[in-house]
Amino acid sequence: MSGGDAKKLVRSPSGLRMVPEHRAARSPFGLDEPPWVPDKECPRCMQCDTKFDFITRKHHCRRCGKCFCDKCCSKKVPLPRMCFVDPVRQCAECALVSQKETEFYDKQLKVLMNGATFFVTLGTSDKSELMVCRLSNNQRYLVLDGDSHYEIEIIQISTVQILTEGFTPGGGNTRAIGMILQYKAPGSEEVMQMKFTAGEDFSCNKKLSAAWLAAMHKVSK
């Protein structure tokens, strides 16, 4: 692990978290821990309005920071966007969102970091270059490697347009065959464009490319 990607274990009121040592190395998909609603401002459950007492204790949702009774905040769900080591207590609404995000972390992000091969065309050029495209380990950059090398910061990407084929007026299956990416270069307001096209030769795995494009579409959302 390089120094820039080094992580440390920290303890917060919400639980143990494995976070990057340097804030600048944080994932663009990460979330900050929310401030907890102070106990004195929360005499009742913020979901069912049950009054707190010696028997009915209050619990804070680790995702939204609001205060709930045990019944309304009983689920313990993984929360990778906040780098928690173990599943943490969340209210029903937040738990539902976190469960959907866990699938994104477990599947789509791994697909992107494994990479896929595309023909990449820069701007309005009529020449393309075969490149391996992948998400960096710290999830901050889209890395393209071929004869050339590019690193595009994820937060600088403004538009992701997935290109498909196979659509018919009467309906039918489509498959992703490429994408058009628009982004800003560091220190510039100029919008750059790259076109990614899945290769048609046997050296390129079409299924892998399609899965990578589908994951990239999820990232853009």
PDB file of C-alpha atoms in Angstrom:
ATOM      1  CA  MET A   1       0.000   0.000   0.000  1.00  0.00           C
ATOM      2  CA  SER A   2       1.430   3.355  -0.984  1.00  0.00           C
ATOM      3  CA  GLY A   3       1.687   6.176   1.514  1.00  0.00           C
ATOM      4  CA  GLY A   4      -1.094   8.082  -0.212  1.00  0.00           C
ATOM      5  CA  ASP A   5      -3.491   5.155   0.224  1.00  0.00           C
ATOM      6  CA  ALA A   6      -2.545   4.343   3.841  1.00  0.00           C
ATOM      7  CA  LYS A   7      -5.447   3.920   6.269  1.00  0.00           C
ATOM      8  CA  LYS A   8      -5.905   4.150  10.015  1.00  0.00           C
ATOM      9  CA  LEU A   9      -8.401   2.711  12.477  1.00  0.00           C
ATOM     10  CA  VAL A  10     -10.354   5.346  14.410  1.00  0.00           C
ATOM     11  CA  ARG A  11     -13.047   5.081  17.052  1.00  0.00           C
ATOM     12  CA  SER A  12     -16.001   7.446  16.990  1.00  0.00           C
ATOM     13  CA  PRO A  13     -19.230   7.453  19.052  1.00  0.00           C
ATOM     14  CA  SER A  14     -20.788   5.541  16.146  1.00  0.00           C
ATOM     15  CA  GLY A  15     -18.226   2.716  15.988  1.00  0.00           C
ATOM     16  CA  LEU A  16     -14.869   1.697  14.515  1.00  0.00           C
ATOM     17  CA  ARG A  17     -13.944   3.135  11.128  1.00  0.00           C
ATOM     18  CA  MET A  18     -11.057   2.388   8.763  1.00  0.00           C
ATOM     19  CA  VAL A  19     -10.369   5.741   7.123  1.00  0.00           C
ATOM     20  CA  PRO A  20      -7.605   7.158   4.876  1.00  0.00           C
ATOM     21  CA  GLU A  21      -4.778   8.805   6.839  1.00  0.00           C
ATOM     22  CA  HIS A  22      -4.998  11.860   4.601  1.00  0.00           C
ATOM     23  CA  ARG A  23      -8.347  13.523   3.949  1.00  0.00           C
ATOM     24  CA  ALA A  24      -7.270  14.288   0.369  1.00  0.00           C
ATOM     25  CA  ALA A  25      -7.180  10.533  -0.293  1.00  0.00           C
ATOM     26  CA  ARG A  26     -10.824   9.998   0.651  1.00  0.00           C
ATOM     27  CA  SER A  27     -13.119   8.234  -1.794  1.00  0.00           C
ATOM     28  CA  PRO A  28     -15.484  10.569  -3.694  1.00  0.00           C
ATOM     29  CA  PHE A  29     -18.275   8.144  -2.739  1.00  0.00           C
ATOM     30  CA  GLY A  30     -17.670   8.619   1.000  1.00  0.00           C
ATOM     31  CA  LEU A  31     -19.939  10.372   3.484  1.00  0.00           C
ATOM     32  CA  ASP A  32     -19.063  12.274   6.652  1.00  0.00           C
ATOM     33  CA  GLU A  33     -20.543  11.085   9.930  1.00  0.00           C
ATOM     34  CA  PRO A  34     -23.596  13.216  10.751  1.00  0.00           C
ATOM     35  CA  PRO A  35     -23.818  15.180  14.002  1.00  0.00           C
ATOM     36  CA  TRP A  36     -26.101  13.431  16.472  1.00  0.00           C
ATOM     37  CA  VAL A  37     -29.279  15.177  17.587  1.00  0.00           C
ATOM     38  CA  PRO A  38     -28.493  16.093  21.240  1.00  0.00           C
ATOM     39  CA  ASP A  39     -30.273  13.904  23.803  1.00  0.00           C
ATOM     40  CA  LYS A  40     -31.807  16.928  25.533  1.00  0.00           C
ATOM     41  CA  GLU A  41     -33.476  17.968  22.261  1.00  0.00           C
ATOM     42  CA  CYS A  42     -34.996  14.558  21.749  1.00  0.00           C
ATOM     43  CA  PRO A  43     -37.561  13.568  24.439  1.00  0.00           C
ATOM     44  CA  ARG A  44     -39.483  11.370  21.960  1.00  0.00           C
ATOM     45  CA  CYS A  45     -38.714   8.980  19.116  1.00  0.00           C
ATOM     46  CA  MET A  46     -38.431  10.974  15.890  1.00  0.00           C
ATOM     47  CA  GLN A  47     -40.289   8.228  14.016  1.00  0.00           C
ATOM     48  CA  CYS A  48     -43.156   6.899  16.179  1.00  0.00           C
ATOM     49  CA  ASP A  49     -43.243   9.680  18.835  1.00  0.00           C
ATOM     50  CA  THR A  50     -42.856   7.222  21.713  1.00  0.00           C
ATOM     51  CA  LYS A  51     -41.686   9.004  24.875  1.00  0.00           C
ATOM     52  CA  PHE A  52     -38.270   7.989  26.140  1.00  0.00           C
ATOM     53  CA  ASP A  53     -37.972   6.811  29.741  1.00  0.00           C
ATOM     54  CA  PHE A  54     -35.983   4.383  31.858  1.00  0.00           C
ATOM     55  CA  ILE A  55     -37.387   1.402  29.900  1.00  0.00           C
ATOM     56  CA  THR A  56     -37.665   2.940  26.413  1.00  0.00           C
ATOM     57  CA  ARG A  57     -34.136   4.023  25.595  1.00  0.00           C
ATOM     58  CA  LYS A  58     -33.019   6.247  22.774  1.00  0.00           C
ATOM     59  CA  HIS A  59     -30.686   5.272  19.932  1.00  0.00           C
ATOM     60  CA  HIS A  60     -29.046   7.366  17.237  1.00  0.00           C
ATOM     61  CA  CYS A  61     -29.048   6.319  13.597  1.00  0.00           C
ATOM     62  CA  ARG A  62     -25.420   6.269  12.438  1.00  0.00           C
ATOM     63  CA  ARG A  63     -26.363   7.514   8.981  1.00  0.00           C
ATOM     64  CA  CYS A  64     -28.733  10.432   9.671  1.00  0.00           C
ATOM     65  CA  GLY A  65     -27.921  11.171  13.334  1.00  0.00           C
ATOM     66  CA  LYS A  66     -31.578  11.352  14.358  1.00  0.00           C
ATOM     67  CA  CYS A  67     -32.903   9.849  17.589  1.00  0.00           C
ATOM     68  CA  PHE A  68     -35.183   6.800  17.699  1.00  0.00           C
ATOM     69  CA  CYS A  69     -36.519   4.109  20.002  1.00  0.00           C
ATOM     70  CA  ASP A  70     -35.148   0.571  19.688  1.00  0.00           C
ATOM     71  CA  LYS A  71     -38.126  -0.557  17.602  1.00  0.00           C
ATOM     72  CA  CYS A  72     -37.557   2.172  14.991  1.00  0.00           C
ATOM     73  CA  CYS A  73     -33.766   1.849  14.945  1.00  0.00           C
ATOM     74  CA  SER A  74     -33.059  -1.841  15.446  1.00  0.00           C
ATOM     75  CA  LYS A  75     -31.363  -2.754  12.169  1.00  0.00           C
ATOM     76  CA  LYS A  76     -27.595  -3.122  12.005  1.00  0.00           C
ATOM     77  CA  VAL A  77     -26.504  -2.708   8.396  1.00  0.00           C
ATOM     78  CA  PRO A  78     -23.077  -2.256   6.715  1.00  0.00           C
ATOM     79  CA  LEU A  79     -22.294   1.377   5.925  1.00  0.00           C
ATOM     80  CA  PRO A  80     -19.228   1.339   3.626  1.00  0.00           C
ATOM     81  CA  ARG A  81     -19.679   4.970   2.584  1.00  0.00           C
ATOM     82  CA  MET A  82     -18.645   5.975   6.116  1.00  0.00           C
ATOM     83  CA  CYS A  83     -15.907   3.298   6.299  1.00  0.00           C
ATOM     84  CA  PHE A  84     -17.402   1.446   9.280  1.00  0.00           C
ATOM     85  CA  VAL A  85     -15.646  -1.835  10.034  1.00  0.00           C
ATOM     86  CA  ASP A  86     -18.821  -3.565  11.288  1.00  0.00           C
ATOM     87  CA  PRO A  87     -22.559  -3.154  10.542  1.00  0.00           C
ATOM     88  CA  VAL A  88     -23.995  -0.218  12.503  1.00  0.00           C
ATOM     89  CA  ARG A  89     -27.396   0.727  13.896  1.00  0.00           C
ATOM     90  CA  GLN A  90     -29.608   2.596  11.448  1.00  0.00           C
ATOM     91  CA  CYS A  91     -33.234   3.663  11.210  1.00  0.00           C
ATOM     92  CA  ALA A  92     -35.459   1.768   8.763  1.00  0.00           C
ATOM     93  CA  GLU A  93     -35.269   4.440   6.049  1.00  0.00           C
ATOM     94  CA  CYS A  94     -31.487   4.760   6.188  1.00  0.00           C
ATOM     95  CA  ALA A  95     -31.001   0.999   6.420  1.00  0.00           C
ATOM     96  CA  LEU A  96     -32.862   0.565   3.141  1.00  0.00           C
ATOM     97  CA  VAL A  97     -30.583   3.066   1.387  1.00  0.00           C
ATOM     98  CA  SER A  98     -27.444   1.514   2.896  1.00  0.00           C
ATOM     99  CA  GLN A  99     -28.484  -1.995   1.824  1.00  0.00           C
ATOM    100  CA  LYS A 100     -28.768  -0.799  -1.784  1.00  0.00           C
ATOM    101  CA  GLU A 101     -25.371   0.897  -1.547  1.00  0.00           C
ATOM    102  CA  THR A 102     -23.754  -2.247  -0.154  1.00  0.00           C
ATOM    103  CA  GLU A 103     -24.564  -4.027  -3.422  1.00  0.00           C
ATOM    104  CA  PHE A 104     -22.910  -1.154  -5.288  1.00  0.00           C
ATOM    105  CA  TYR A 105     -19.757  -1.473  -3.155  1.00  0.00           C
ATOM    106  CA  ASP A 106     -19.678  -5.272  -3.290  1.00  0.00           C
ATOM    107  CA  LYS A 107     -20.296  -5.576  -7.022  1.00  0.00           C
ATOM    108  CA  GLN A 108     -20.056  -2.470  -9.210  1.00  0.00           C
ATOM    109  CA  LEU A 109     -16.982  -0.891  -7.592  1.00  0.00           C
ATOM    110  CA  LYS A 110     -15.081  -4.186  -7.754  1.00  0.00           C
ATOM    111  CA  VAL A 111     -15.929  -4.515 -11.450  1.00  0.00           C
ATOM    112  CA  LEU A 112     -14.623  -0.992 -12.098  1.00  0.00           C
ATOM    113  CA  MET A 113     -11.404  -1.563 -10.164  1.00  0.00           C
ATOM    114  CA  ASN A 114     -10.750  -4.840 -12.017  1.00  0.00           C
ATOM    115  CA  GLY A 115     -10.921  -2.904 -15.297  1.00  0.00           C
ATOM    116  CA  ALA A 116     -11.823  -3.659 -18.902  1.00  0.00           C
ATOM    117  CA  THR A 117     -10.366  -2.976 -22.360  1.00  0.00           C
ATOM    118  CA  PHE A 118     -11.738  -0.389 -24.782  1.00  0.00           C
ATOM    119  CA  PHE A 119     -10.793   1.557 -27.859  1.00  0.00           C
ATOM    120  CA  VAL A 120     -10.529   5.138 -26.578  1.00  0.00           C
ATOM    121  CA  THR A 121     -10.941   8.204 -28.800  1.00  0.00           C
ATOM    122  CA  LEU A 122      -9.938  11.606 -27.467  1.00  0.00           C
ATOM    123  CA  GLY A 123     -12.029  14.631 -28.407  1.00  0.00           C
ATOM    124  CA  THR A 124     -12.834  14.904 -32.117  1.00  0.00           C
ATOM    125  CA  SER A 125      -9.874  12.771 -33.203  1.00  0.00           C
ATOM    126  CA  ASP A 126     -10.495  10.049 -35.767  1.00  0.00           C
ATOM    127  CA  LYS A 127      -7.827   7.839 -34.184  1.00  0.00           C
ATOM    128  CA  SER A 128      -8.484   5.451 -31.300  1.00  0.00           C
ATOM    129  CA  GLU A 129      -6.126   3.675 -28.917  1.00  0.00           C
ATOM    130  CA  LEU A 130      -6.608   0.313 -27.210  1.00  0.00           C
ATOM    131  CA  MET A 131      -6.491   0.965 -23.456  1.00  0.00           C
ATOM    132  CA  VAL A 132      -7.167  -0.799 -20.185  1.00  0.00           C
ATOM    133  CA  CYS A 133      -9.583   1.322 -18.164  1.00  0.00           C
ATOM    134  CA  ARG A 134     -10.039   0.889 -14.419  1.00  0.00           C
ATOM    135  CA  LEU A 135     -10.969   2.731 -11.243  1.00  0.00           C
ATOM    136  CA  SER A 136      -8.006   3.435  -8.940  1.00  0.00           C
ATOM    137  CA  ASN A 137      -7.809   1.589  -5.614  1.00  0.00           C
ATOM    138  CA  ASN A 138      -8.718   4.745  -3.693  1.00  0.00           C
ATOM    139  CA  GLN A 139     -11.699   5.228  -6.057  1.00  0.00           C
ATOM    140  CA  ARG A 140     -10.615   8.781  -6.878  1.00  0.00           C
ATOM    141  CA  TYR A 141      -9.401   8.352 -10.454  1.00  0.00           C
ATOM    142  CA  LEU A 142     -10.344   6.685 -13.703  1.00  0.00           C
ATOM    143  CA  VAL A 143      -7.022   5.317 -14.955  1.00  0.00           C
ATOM    144  CA  LEU A 144      -6.428   4.586 -18.663  1.00  0.00           C
ATOM    145  CA  ASP A 145      -3.327   2.689 -19.753  1.00  0.00           C
ATOM    146  CA  GLY A 146      -2.123   1.942 -23.284  1.00  0.00           C
ATOM    147  CA  ASP A 147       0.641   3.571 -25.295  1.00  0.00           C
ATOM    148  CA  SER A 148      -0.659   6.716 -23.582  1.00  0.00           C
ATOM    149  CA  HIS A 149      -1.639   7.189 -19.937  1.00  0.00           C
ATOM    150  CA  TYR A 150      -4.503   9.254 -18.538  1.00  0.00           C
ATOM    151  CA  GLU A 151      -5.866   9.792 -15.050  1.00  0.00           C
ATOM    152  CA  ILE A 152      -9.274  11.467 -14.780  1.00  0.00           C
ATOM    153  CA  GLU A 153     -10.465  12.540 -11.351  1.00  0.00           C
ATOM    154  CA  ILE A 154     -13.937  11.134 -10.736  1.00  0.00           C
ATOM    155  CA  ILE A 155     -15.269  14.387  -9.257  1.00  0.00           C
ATOM    156  CA  GLN A 156     -14.291  16.199 -12.485  1.00  0.00           C
ATOM    157  CA  ILE A 157     -16.535  13.963 -14.622  1.00  0.00           C
ATOM    158  CA  SER A 158     -19.645  15.905 -15.621  1.00  0.00           C
ATOM    159  CA  THR A 159     -21.425  13.538 -18.025  1.00  0.00           C
ATOM    160  CA  VAL A 160     -21.513   9.783 -18.616  1.00  0.00           C
ATOM    161  CA  GLN A 161     -23.478   8.701 -21.680  1.00  0.00           C
ATOM    162  CA  ILE A 162     -23.735   4.943 -22.230  1.00  0.00           C
ATOM    163  CA  LEU A 163     -23.887   3.863 -25.878  1.00  0.00           C
ATOM    164  CA  THR A 164     -26.063   0.847 -26.653  1.00  0.00           C
ATOM    165  CA  GLU A 165     -27.171  -1.244 -29.614  1.00  0.00           C
ATOM    166  CA  GLY A 166     -29.941  -3.729 -30.259  1.00  0.00           C
ATOM    167  CA  PHE A 167     -32.963  -1.521 -29.595  1.00  0.00           C
ATOM    168  CA  THR A 168     -35.920  -2.062 -31.885  1.00  0.00           C
ATOM    169  CA  PRO A 169     -39.163  -0.009 -32.140  1.00  0.00           C
ATOM    170  CA  GLY A 170     -41.139  -3.024 -30.912  1.00  0.00           C
ATOM    171  CA  GLY A 171     -38.912  -3.439 -27.897  1.00  0.00           C
ATOM    172  CA  GLY A 172     -36.044  -5.811 -27.303  1.00  0.00           C
ATOM    173  CA  ASN A 173     -32.794  -6.277 -25.470  1.00  0.00           C
ATOM    174  CA  THR A 174     -30.012  -3.742 -25.705  1.00  0.00           C
ATOM    175  CA  ARG A 175     -26.380  -4.136 -24.765  1.00  0.00           C
ATOM    176  CA  ALA A 176     -23.830  -1.529 -23.782  1.00  0.00           C
ATOM    177  CA  ILE A 177     -21.134  -1.125 -26.446  1.00  0.00           C
ATOM    178  CA  GLY A 178     -19.395   2.038 -25.247  1.00  0.00           C
ATOM    179  CA  MET A 179     -19.718   5.397 -23.564  1.00  0.00           C
ATOM    180  CA  ILE A 180     -18.993   9.072 -24.007  1.00  0.00           C
ATOM    181  CA  LEU A 181     -17.328  10.724 -21.036  1.00  0.00           C
ATOM    182  CA  GLN A 182     -17.110  14.482 -20.505  1.00  0.00           C
ATOM    183  CA  TYR A 183     -14.844  15.953 -17.842  1.00  0.00           C
ATOM    184  CA  LYS A 184     -12.799  19.003 -16.893  1.00  0.00           C
ATOM    185  CA  ALA A 185      -9.025  18.885 -16.989  1.00  0.00           C
ATOM    186  CA  PRO A 186      -7.217  19.964 -13.769  1.00  0.00           C
ATOM    187  CA  GLY A 187      -6.866  23.735 -13.540  1.00  0.00           C
ATOM    188  CA  SER A 188      -9.095  24.311 -16.566  1.00  0.00           C
ATOM    189  CA  GLU A 189     -12.759  25.040 -17.172  1.00  0.00           C
ATOM    190  CA  GLU A 190     -12.571  23.487 -20.626  1.00  0.00           C
ATOM    191  CA  VAL A 191     -14.762  20.414 -21.031  1.00  0.00           C
ATOM    192  CA  MET A 192     -12.891  17.447 -22.518  1.00  0.00           C
ATOM    193  CA  GLN A 193     -14.476  14.411 -24.126  1.00  0.00           C
ATOM    194  CA  MET A 194     -13.491  10.757 -24.499  1.00  0.00           C
ATOM    195  CA  LYS A 195     -15.317   8.011 -26.349  1.00  0.00           C
ATOM    196  CA  PHE A 196     -14.963   4.398 -25.201  1.00  0.00           C
ATOM    197  CA  THR A 197     -15.864   1.588 -27.602  1.00  0.00           C
ATOM    198  CA  ALA A 198     -15.830  -2.110 -26.755  1.00  0.00           C
ATOM    199  CA  GLY A 199     -13.534  -4.037 -29.081  1.00  0.00           C
ATOM    200  CA  GLU A 200     -15.010  -6.506 -31.546  1.00  0.00           C
ATOM    201  CA  ASP A 201     -11.961  -8.763 -31.739  1.00  0.00           C
ATOM    202  CA  PHE A 202     -11.454 -11.883 -29.629  1.00  0.00           C
ATOM    203  CA  SER A 203      -8.820 -10.210 -27.440  1.00  0.00           C
ATOM    204  CA  CYS A 204     -11.544  -8.126 -25.795  1.00  0.00           C
ATOM    205  CA  ASN A 205     -14.068  -9.719 -23.474  1.00  0.00           C
ATOM    206  CA  LYS A 206     -17.432  -8.266 -24.525  1.00  0.00           C
ATOM    207  CA  LYS A 207     -19.217  -9.508 -21.411  1.00  0.00           C
ATOM    208  CA  LEU A 208     -16.598  -7.930 -19.156  1.00  0.00           C
ATOM    209  CA  SER A 209     -16.761  -4.652 -21.086  1.00  0.00           C
ATOM    210  CA  ALA A 210     -20.562  -4.573 -20.842  1.00  0.00           C
ATOM    211  CA  ALA A 211     -20.424  -5.202 -17.070  1.00  0.00           C
ATOM    212  CA  TRP A 212     -17.830  -2.439 -16.681  1.00  0.00           C
ATOM    213  CA  LEU A 213     -19.991   0.014 -18.621  1.00  0.00           C
ATOM    214  CA  ALA A 214     -23.063  -0.891 -16.545  1.00  0.00           C
ATOM    215  CA  ALA A 215     -21.054  -0.275 -13.357  1.00  0.00           C
ATOM    216  CA  MET A 216     -19.852   3.068 -14.706  1.00  0.00           C
ATOM    217  CA  HIS A 217     -23.468   4.013 -15.355  1.00  0.00           C
ATOM    218  CA  LYS A 218     -24.230   3.258 -11.684  1.00  0.00           C
ATOM    219  CA  VAL A 219     -21.298   5.435 -10.602  1.00  0.00           C
ATOM    220  CA  SER A 220     -22.658   8.368 -12.592  1.00  0.00           C
ATOM    221  CA  LYS A 221     -25.899   8.141 -10.626  1.00  0.00           C
TER     222      LYS A 221
END
